Short mmCIF file of C-alpha atoms and ligand atoms in Angstrom, two decimals:
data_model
loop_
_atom_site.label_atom_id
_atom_site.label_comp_id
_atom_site.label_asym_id
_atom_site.label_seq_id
_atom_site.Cartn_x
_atom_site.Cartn_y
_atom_site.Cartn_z
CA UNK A 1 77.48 -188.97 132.86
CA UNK A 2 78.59 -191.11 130.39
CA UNK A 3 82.30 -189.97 128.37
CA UNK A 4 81.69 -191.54 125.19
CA UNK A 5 78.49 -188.94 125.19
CA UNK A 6 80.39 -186.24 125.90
CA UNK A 7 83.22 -186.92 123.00
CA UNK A 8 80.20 -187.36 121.11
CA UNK A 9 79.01 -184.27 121.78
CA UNK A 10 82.33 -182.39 120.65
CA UNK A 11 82.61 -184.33 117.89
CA UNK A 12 79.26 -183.27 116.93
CA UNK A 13 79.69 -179.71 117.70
CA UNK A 14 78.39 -179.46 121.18
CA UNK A 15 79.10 -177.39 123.67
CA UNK A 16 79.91 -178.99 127.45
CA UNK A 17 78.69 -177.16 130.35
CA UNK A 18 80.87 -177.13 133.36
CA UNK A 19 79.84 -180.03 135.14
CA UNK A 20 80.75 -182.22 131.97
CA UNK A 21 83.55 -180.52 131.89
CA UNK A 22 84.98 -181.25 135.53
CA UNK A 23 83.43 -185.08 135.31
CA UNK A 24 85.95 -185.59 132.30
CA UNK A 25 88.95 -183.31 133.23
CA UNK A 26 88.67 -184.54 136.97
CA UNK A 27 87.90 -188.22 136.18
CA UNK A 28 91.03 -187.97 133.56
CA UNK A 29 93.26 -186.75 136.42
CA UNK A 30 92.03 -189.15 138.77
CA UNK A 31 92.79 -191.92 136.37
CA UNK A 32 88.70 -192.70 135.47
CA UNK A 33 89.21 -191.24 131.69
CA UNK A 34 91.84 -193.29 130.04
CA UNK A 35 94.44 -191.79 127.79
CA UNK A 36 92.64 -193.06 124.35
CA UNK A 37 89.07 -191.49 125.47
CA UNK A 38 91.29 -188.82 126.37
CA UNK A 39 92.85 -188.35 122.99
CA UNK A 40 89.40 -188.79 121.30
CA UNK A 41 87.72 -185.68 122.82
CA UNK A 42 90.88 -183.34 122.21
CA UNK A 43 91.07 -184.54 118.46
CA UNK A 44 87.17 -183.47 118.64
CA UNK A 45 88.41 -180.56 120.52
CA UNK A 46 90.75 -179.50 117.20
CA UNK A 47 88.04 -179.92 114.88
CA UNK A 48 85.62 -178.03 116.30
CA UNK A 49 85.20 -174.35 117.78
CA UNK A 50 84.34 -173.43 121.02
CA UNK A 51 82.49 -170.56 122.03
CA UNK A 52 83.97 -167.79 124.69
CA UNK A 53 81.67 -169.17 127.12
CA UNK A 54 82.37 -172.81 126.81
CA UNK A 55 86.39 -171.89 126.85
CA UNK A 56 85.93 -169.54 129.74
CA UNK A 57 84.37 -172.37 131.78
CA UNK A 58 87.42 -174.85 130.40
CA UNK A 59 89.71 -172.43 131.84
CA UNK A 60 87.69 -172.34 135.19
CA UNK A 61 87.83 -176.06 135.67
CA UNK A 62 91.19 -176.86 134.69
CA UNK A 63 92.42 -173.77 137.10
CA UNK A 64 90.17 -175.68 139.64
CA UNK A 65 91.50 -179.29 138.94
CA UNK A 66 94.26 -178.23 141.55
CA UNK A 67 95.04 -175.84 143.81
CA UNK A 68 95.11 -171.78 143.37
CA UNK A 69 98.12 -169.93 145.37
CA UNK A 70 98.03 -167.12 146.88
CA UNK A 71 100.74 -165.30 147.18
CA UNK A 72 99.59 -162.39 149.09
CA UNK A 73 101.68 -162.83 152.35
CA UNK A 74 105.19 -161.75 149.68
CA UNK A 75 105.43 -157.90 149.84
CA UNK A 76 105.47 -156.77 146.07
CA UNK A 77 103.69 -156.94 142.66
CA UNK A 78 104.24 -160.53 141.13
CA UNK A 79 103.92 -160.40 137.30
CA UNK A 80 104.48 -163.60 135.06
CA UNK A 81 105.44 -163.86 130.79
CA UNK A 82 104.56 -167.12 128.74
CA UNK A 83 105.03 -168.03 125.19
CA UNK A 84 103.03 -169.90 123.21
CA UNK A 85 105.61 -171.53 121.98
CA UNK A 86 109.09 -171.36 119.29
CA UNK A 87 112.66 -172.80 118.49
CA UNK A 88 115.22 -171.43 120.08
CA UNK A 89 113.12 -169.47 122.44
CA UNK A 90 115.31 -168.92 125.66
CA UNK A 91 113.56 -165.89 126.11
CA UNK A 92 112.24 -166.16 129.84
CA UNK A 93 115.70 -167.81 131.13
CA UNK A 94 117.08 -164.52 130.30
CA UNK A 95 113.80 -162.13 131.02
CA UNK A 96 112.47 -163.35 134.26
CA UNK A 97 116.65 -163.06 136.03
CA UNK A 98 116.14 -159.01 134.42
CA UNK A 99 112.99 -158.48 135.37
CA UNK A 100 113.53 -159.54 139.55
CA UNK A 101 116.85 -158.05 139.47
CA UNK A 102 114.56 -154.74 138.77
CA UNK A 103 112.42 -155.11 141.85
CA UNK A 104 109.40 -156.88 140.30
CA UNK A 105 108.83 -160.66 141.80
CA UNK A 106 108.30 -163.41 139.05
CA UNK A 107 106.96 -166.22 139.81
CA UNK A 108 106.80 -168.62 136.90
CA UNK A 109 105.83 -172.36 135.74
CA UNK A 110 106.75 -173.60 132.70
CA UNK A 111 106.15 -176.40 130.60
CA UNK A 112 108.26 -178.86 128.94
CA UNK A 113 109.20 -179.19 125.23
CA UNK A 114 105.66 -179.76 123.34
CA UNK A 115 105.75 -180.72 119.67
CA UNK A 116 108.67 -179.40 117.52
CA UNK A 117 108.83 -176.57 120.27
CA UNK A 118 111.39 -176.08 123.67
CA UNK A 119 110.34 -175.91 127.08
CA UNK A 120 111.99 -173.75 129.76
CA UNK A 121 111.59 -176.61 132.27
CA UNK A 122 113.74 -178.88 129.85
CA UNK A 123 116.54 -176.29 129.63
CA UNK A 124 116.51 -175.43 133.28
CA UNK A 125 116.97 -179.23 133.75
CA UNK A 126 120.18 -179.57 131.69
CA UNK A 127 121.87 -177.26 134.89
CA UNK A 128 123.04 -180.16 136.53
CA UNK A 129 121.55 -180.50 140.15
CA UNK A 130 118.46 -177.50 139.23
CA UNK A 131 115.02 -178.70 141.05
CA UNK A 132 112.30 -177.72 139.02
CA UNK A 133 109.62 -179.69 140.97
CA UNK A 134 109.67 -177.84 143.88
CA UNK A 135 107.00 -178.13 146.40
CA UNK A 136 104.55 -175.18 147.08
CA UNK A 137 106.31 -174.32 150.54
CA UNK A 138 109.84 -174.41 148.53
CA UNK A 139 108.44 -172.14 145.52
CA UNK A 140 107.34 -169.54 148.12
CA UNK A 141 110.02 -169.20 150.11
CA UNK A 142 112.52 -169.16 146.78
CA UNK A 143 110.27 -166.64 145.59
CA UNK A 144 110.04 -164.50 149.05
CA UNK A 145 113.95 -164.65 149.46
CA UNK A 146 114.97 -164.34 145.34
CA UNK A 147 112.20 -162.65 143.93
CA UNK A 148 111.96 -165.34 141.44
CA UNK A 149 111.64 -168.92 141.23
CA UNK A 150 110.77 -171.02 138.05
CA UNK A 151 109.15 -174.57 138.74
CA UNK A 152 107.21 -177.33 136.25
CA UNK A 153 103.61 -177.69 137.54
CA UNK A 154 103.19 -179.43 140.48
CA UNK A 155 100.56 -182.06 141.69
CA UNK A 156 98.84 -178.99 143.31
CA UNK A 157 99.07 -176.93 140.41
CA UNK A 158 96.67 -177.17 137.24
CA UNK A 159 97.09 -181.01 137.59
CA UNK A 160 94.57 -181.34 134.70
CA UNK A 161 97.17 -178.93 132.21
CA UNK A 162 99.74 -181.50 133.20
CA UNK A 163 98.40 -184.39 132.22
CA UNK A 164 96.87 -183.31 129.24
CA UNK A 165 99.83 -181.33 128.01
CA UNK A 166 102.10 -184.36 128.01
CA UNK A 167 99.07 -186.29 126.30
CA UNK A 168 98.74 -183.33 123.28
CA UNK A 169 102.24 -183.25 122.82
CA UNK A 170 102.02 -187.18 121.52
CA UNK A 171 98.51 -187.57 119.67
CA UNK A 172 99.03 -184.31 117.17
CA UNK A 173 95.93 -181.91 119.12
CA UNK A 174 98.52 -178.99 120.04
CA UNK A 175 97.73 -176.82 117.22
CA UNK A 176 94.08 -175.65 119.23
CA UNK A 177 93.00 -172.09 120.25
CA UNK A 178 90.92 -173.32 123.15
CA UNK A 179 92.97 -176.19 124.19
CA UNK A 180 96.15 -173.65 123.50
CA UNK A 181 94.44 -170.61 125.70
CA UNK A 182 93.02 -173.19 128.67
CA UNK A 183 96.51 -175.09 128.98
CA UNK A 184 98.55 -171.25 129.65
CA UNK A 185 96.00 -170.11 131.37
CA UNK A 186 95.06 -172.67 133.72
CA UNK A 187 98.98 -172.53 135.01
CA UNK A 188 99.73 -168.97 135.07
CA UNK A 189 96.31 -167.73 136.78
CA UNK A 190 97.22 -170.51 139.20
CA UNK A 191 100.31 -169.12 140.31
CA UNK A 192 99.41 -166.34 142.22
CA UNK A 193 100.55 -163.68 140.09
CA UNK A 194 99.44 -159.98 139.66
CA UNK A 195 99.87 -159.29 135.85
CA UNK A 196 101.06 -161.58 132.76
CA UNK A 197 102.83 -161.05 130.31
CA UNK A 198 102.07 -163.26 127.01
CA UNK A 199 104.63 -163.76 124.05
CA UNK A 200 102.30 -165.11 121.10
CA UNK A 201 103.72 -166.43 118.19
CA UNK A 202 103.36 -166.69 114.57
CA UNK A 203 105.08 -168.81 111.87
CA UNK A 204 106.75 -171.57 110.82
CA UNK A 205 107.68 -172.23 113.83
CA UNK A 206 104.93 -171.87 115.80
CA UNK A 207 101.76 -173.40 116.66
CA UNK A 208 100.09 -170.64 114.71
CA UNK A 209 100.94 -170.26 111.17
CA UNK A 210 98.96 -167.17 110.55
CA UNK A 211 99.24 -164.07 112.53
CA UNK A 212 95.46 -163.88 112.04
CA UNK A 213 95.69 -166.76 114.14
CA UNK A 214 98.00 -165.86 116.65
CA UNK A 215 96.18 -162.48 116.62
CA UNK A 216 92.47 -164.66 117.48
CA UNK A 217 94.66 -166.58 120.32
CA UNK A 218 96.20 -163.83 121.63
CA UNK A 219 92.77 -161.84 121.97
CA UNK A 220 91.34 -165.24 123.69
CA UNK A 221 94.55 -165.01 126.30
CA UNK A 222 93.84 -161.29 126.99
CA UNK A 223 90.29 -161.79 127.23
CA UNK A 224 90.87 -164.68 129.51
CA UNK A 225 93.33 -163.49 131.95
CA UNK A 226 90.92 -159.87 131.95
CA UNK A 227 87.96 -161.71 132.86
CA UNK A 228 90.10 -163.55 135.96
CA UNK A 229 91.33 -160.28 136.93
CA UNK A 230 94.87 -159.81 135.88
CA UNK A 231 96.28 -157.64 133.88
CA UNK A 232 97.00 -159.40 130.70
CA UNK A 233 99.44 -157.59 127.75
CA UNK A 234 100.11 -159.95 124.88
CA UNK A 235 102.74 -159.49 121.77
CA UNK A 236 102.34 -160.82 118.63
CA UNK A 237 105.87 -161.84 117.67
CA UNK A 238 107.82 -163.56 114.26
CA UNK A 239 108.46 -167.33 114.39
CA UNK A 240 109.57 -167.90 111.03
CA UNK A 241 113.16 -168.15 111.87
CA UNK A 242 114.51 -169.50 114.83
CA UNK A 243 115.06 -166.93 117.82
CA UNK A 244 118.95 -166.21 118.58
CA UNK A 245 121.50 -168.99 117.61
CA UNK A 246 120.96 -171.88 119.92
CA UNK A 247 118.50 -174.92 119.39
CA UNK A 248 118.57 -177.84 122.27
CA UNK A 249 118.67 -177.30 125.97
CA UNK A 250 121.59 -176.92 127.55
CA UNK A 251 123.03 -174.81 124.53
CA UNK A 252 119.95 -172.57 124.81
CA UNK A 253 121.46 -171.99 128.42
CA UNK A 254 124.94 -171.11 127.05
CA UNK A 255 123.24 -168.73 124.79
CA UNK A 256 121.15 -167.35 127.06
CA UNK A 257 124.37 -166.49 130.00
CA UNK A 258 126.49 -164.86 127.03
CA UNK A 259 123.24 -162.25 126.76
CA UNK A 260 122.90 -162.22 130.67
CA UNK A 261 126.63 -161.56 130.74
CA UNK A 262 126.31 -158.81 127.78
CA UNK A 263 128.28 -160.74 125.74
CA UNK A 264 126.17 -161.67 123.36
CA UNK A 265 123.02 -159.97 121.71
CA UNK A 266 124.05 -156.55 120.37
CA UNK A 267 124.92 -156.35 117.12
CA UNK A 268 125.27 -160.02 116.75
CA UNK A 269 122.87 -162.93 115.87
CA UNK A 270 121.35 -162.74 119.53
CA UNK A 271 120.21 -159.84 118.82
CA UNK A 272 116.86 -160.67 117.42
CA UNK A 273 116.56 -162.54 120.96
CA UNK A 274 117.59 -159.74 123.08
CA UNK A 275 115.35 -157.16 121.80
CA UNK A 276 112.34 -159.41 122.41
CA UNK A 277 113.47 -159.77 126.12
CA UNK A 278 114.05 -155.88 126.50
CA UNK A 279 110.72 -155.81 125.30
CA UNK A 280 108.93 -158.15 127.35
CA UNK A 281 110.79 -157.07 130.37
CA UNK A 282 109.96 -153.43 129.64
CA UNK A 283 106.55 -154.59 129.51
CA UNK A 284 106.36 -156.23 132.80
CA UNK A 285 108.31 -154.12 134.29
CA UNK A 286 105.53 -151.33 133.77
CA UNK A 287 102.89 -153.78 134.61
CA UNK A 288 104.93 -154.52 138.04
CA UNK A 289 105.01 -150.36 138.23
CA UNK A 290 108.49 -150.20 138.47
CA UNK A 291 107.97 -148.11 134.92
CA UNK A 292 105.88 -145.39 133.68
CA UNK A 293 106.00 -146.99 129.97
CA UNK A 294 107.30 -150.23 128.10
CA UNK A 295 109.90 -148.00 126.64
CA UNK A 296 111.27 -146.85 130.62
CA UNK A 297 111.09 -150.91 131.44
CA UNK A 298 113.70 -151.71 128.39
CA UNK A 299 116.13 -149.12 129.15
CA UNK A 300 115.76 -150.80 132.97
CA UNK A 301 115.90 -153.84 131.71
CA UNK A 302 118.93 -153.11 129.36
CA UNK A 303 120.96 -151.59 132.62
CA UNK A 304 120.84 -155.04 134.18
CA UNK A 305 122.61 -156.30 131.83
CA UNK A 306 124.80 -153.42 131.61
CA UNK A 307 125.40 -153.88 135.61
CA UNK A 308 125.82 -157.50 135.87
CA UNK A 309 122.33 -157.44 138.15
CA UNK A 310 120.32 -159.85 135.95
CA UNK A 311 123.19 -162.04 135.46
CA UNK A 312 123.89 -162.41 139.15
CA UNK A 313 120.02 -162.87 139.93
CA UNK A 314 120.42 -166.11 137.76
CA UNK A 315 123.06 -167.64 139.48
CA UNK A 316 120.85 -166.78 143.19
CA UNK A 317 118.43 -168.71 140.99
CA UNK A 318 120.59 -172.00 140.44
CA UNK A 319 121.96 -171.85 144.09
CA UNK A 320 118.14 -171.54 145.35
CA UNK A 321 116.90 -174.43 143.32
CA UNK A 322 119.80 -176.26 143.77
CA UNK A 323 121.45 -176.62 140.35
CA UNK A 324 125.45 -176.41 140.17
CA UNK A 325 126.55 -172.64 140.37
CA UNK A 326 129.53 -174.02 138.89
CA UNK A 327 128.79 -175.21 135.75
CA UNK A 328 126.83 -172.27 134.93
CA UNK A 329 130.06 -170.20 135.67
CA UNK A 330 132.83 -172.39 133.90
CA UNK A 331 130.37 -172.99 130.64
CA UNK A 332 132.96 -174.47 128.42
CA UNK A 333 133.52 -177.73 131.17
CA UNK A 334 130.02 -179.38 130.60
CA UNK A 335 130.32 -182.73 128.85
CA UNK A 336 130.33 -183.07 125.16
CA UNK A 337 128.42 -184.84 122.61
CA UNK A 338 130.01 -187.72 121.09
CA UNK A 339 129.19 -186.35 117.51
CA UNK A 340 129.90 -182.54 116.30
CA UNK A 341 128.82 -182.41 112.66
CA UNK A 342 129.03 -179.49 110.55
CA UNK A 343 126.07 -178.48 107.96
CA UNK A 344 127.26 -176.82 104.42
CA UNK A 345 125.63 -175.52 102.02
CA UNK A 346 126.28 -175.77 98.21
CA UNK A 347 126.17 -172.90 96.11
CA UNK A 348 126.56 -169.33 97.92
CA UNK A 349 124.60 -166.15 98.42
CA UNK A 350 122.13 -165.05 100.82
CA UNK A 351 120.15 -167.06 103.12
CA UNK A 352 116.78 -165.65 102.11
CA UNK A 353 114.75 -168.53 104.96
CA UNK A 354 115.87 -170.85 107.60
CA UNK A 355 112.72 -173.11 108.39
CA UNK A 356 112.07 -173.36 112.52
CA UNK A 357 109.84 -175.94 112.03
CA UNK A 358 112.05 -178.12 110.45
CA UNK A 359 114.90 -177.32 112.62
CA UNK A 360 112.76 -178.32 115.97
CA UNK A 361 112.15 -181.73 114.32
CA UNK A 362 115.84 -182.17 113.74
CA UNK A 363 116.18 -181.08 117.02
CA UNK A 364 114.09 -183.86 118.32
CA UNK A 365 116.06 -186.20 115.93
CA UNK A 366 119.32 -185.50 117.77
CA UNK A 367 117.91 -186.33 121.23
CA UNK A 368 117.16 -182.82 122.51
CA UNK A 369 112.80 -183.50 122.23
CA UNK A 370 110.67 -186.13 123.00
CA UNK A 371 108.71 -188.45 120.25
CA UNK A 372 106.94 -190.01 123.13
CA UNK A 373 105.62 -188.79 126.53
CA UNK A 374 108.36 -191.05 128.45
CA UNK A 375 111.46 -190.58 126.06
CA UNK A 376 114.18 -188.94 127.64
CA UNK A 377 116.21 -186.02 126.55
CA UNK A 378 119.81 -185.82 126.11
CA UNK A 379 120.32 -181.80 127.63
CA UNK A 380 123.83 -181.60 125.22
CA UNK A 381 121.68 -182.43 121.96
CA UNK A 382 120.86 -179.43 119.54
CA UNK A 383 121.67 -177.69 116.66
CA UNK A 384 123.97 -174.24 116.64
CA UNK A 385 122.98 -171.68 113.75
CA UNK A 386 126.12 -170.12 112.32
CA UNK A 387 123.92 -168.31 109.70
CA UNK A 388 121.04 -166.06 110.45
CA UNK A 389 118.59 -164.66 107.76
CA UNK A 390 120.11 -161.80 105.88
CA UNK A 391 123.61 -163.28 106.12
CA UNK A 392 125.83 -164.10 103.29
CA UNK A 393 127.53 -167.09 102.71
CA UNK A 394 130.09 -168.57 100.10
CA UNK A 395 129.81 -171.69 98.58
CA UNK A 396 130.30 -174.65 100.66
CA UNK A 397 130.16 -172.52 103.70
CA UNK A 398 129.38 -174.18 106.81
CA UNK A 399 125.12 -172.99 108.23
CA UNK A 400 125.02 -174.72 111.22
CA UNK A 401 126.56 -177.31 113.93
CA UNK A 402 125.01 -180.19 115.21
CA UNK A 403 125.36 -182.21 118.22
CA UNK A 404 124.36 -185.40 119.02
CA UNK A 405 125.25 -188.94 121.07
CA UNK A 406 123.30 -190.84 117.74
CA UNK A 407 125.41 -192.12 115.11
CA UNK A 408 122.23 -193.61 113.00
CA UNK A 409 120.74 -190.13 112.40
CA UNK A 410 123.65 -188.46 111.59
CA UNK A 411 123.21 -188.03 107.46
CA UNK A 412 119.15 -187.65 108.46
CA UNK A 413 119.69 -184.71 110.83
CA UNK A 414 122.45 -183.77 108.36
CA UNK A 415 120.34 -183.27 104.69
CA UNK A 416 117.36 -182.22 107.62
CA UNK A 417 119.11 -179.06 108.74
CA UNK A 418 120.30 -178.38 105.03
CA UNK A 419 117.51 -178.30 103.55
CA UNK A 420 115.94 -176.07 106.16
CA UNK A 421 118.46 -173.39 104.75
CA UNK A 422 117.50 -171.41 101.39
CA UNK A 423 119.56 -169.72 99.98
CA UNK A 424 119.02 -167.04 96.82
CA UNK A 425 120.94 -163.97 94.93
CA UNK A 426 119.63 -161.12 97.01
CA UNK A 427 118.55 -161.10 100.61
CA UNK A 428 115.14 -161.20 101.43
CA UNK A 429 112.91 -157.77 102.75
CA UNK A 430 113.47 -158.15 106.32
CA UNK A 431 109.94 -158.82 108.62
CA UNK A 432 109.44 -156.88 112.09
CA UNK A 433 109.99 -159.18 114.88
CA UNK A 434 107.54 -157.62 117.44
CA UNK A 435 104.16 -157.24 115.18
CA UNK A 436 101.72 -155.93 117.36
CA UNK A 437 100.61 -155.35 121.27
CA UNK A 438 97.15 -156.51 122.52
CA UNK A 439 95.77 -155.46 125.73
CA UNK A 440 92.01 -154.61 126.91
CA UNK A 441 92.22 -151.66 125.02
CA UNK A 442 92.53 -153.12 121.75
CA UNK A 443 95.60 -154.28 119.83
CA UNK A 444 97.97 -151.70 118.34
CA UNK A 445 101.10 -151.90 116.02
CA UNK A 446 104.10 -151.86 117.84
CA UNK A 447 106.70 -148.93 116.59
N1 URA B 1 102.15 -173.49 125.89
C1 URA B 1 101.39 -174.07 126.84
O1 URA B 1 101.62 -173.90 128.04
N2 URA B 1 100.37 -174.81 126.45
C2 URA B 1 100.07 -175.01 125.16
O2 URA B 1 99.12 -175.69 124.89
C3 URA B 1 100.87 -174.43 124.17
C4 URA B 1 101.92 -173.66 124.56
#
């Protein structure tokens, strides 16, 4: 087989059959496909569909470019979430602690931060000391002992998603129903797990713009994961402001233990955040049958909290992994940026939009994302809303905090993180956060 053929064919509108597809995918992990040829056939990839078939078999072979665990020996049911993707979403380091302290194992790998979005992996690495690359013996005994472990992919593990995923991130091809559906799927149908869980978003801030979008790769996900024999529940969720208040890793962490210690995420601006975890965890907790209905899951899922169980589950989590129970316990003592820079507005009134997309790009400014697959991150980096859609605000009023060790970007990030702020006379009609729920059934509107 010859690649330039087969990124011919894409580009042309071909379909590849599964052989092509495991001579590219395997000769890419293997080193024989070199990043450019690589990038060629996923920009073909973006501009052209595939059929169900042809991203079935994609699926299949990146699954197969590594191993496929089996988790069988572990008593229990083992059910995973993902997102597709947002700013500010902390949502599984607060879900997956709720969801094992309730008796239902979760076993998840995450990704890294990809485009203008966060990665769980990334904010797990800002605890100091917290392994994420465990190896497969490590994951399953963390998992057997915890009932929960949370790793990046391993060698073993959809090697093909991990290569490509890094490569995606840097050559503009994230935005790609196929190449979007075989990246999640390929990792979470490799990790041994029951059921899923699937957060899909819609926005500004997410890889979908449209929720007709979102709706066509959620439907893909379900159909996927149905077809491999898991139960598969997606939600269609709101991206078009960021989710709680915190944007950057290690203050998405902070964030994320004031709503595991039920300080946070009530009747404040966590809130949005917390109800989408109550939601998801209500959700997995019924597909884990530790609840008759979603609804029985989130009042489970809300008594964690409540108890200190979930919170307590995390910090079993840290010690397990080997991250720094302490700095997770005495927040305030982690080190400090050398720049904290307050964002104002001019005139007051009601902030009617606060732009995610534009926020995860500042984000990246300040050192909390990557511009290129080897640039590292700087955990303290990030942005702190002060304002939330809805609010009021006088004139001059300070939005948002930035943080950042980069003195040259500093009026950038500043006008940036302004202008992602509009503000107008009367607040805007508010938007559902939780649109709709796909399963096998069908999709229905949620509430
Ligand atoms: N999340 C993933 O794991 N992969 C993608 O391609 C996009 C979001």
């Amino acid at each position: 087989m010859n690649i330039v053929e087969l990124i011919r064919k894409k580009r042309f509108g071909g379909a590849l059959a599964e052989a092509e597809f495991r001579f590219l995918l395997n000769g890419y992990v293997d080193g024989r496909v070199p990043d450019y040829q690589m990038s060629a056939f996923l920009m073909a990839c973006c501009f052209r569909e595939m059929s169900d078939e042809e991203a079935l078999t994609f699926v299949d072979v990146m699954l197969r470019s590594g191993e496929v665990l089996d988790l069988s020996d572990i008593p229990g049911v083992k059910v995973d979430k993902h997102s597709t993707g947002g700013v500010g979403d902390k949502v599984s380091l607060i879900l997956a602690p709720i969801v094992a302290s309730c008796g239902v194992l979760v076993p998840m790998i995450s990704g890294r931060g990809l485009g203008h979005t966060g990665g769980t992996l990334d904010k797990l690495e800002s605890i100091p000391g917290f392994r994420t690359n465990l190896s497969i013996p490590e994951y399953k005994q963390v998992l057997r002992k915890t009932g929960l472990v949370m790793i990046g992919q391993t060698e073993e593990i959809a090697p093909a998603d991990k290569k490509l995923y890094a490569l995606r991130d840097v050559t503009g091809t994230v935005e790609c129903i196929p190449l979007i559906a075989g990246s999640i799927m390929s990792k979470k149908l490799a990790e041994g797990i029951d059921a899923l869980v699937l957060d899909v978003k819609y926005g500004r801030g997410a890889f979908m713009q449209q929720e007709q979008e979102a709706r066509r790769l959620a439907e893909t996900l379900v159909r996927i994961g149905t077809y491999f024999g898991k139960e598969t529940m997606a939600f269609l969720t709101d991206m078009n402001q960021p989710l709680g208040i915190a944007i950057g890793n290690w203050l998405e962490v902070v964030e994320s233990m004031e709503c595991l210690l039920g300080r946070r995420g009530e009747e404040d601006a966590s809130n949005d955040l917390m109800n989408l975890a109550h939601a998801l965890a209500g959700a997995m907790l019924m597909l884990g049958k530790r609840a008759s209905s979603i609804e029985e899951g989130e009042e489970m899922s809300r008594e964690a909290i409540r108890s200190g169980a979930a919170y307590r589950k995390f910090l079993e989590l840290v010690e397990m992994q080997g991250g720094d129970v302490g700095a997770i316990e005495n927040l305030e003592n982690y080190p400090l940026s050398k720049h904290t820079i307050d964002v104002r507005i001019g005139e007051g009134g009601f902030i009617t939009a606060i732009d995610p997309l534009e926020l995860g790009f500042a984000a990246i400014m300040l050192g909390a994302g990557r511009q290129k697959v080897d640039d590292r991150i700087d955990p303290k980096a990030g942005i702190l809303l002060r304002k939330k859609e809805g609010d009021r605000v006088e004139d001059h009023e300070v939005v948002a905090t930035f943080f950042t060790d980069r003195e040259d970007i500093i009026d950038a990030a500043r006008s940036r993180i302004a202008n992602s702020f509009q503000v107008g006379t009367t607040p805007s009609a508010q938007r559902p956060l939780i649109h709709s729920l796909i399963d096998k059934a069908g999709a229905r509107p949620w509430r």
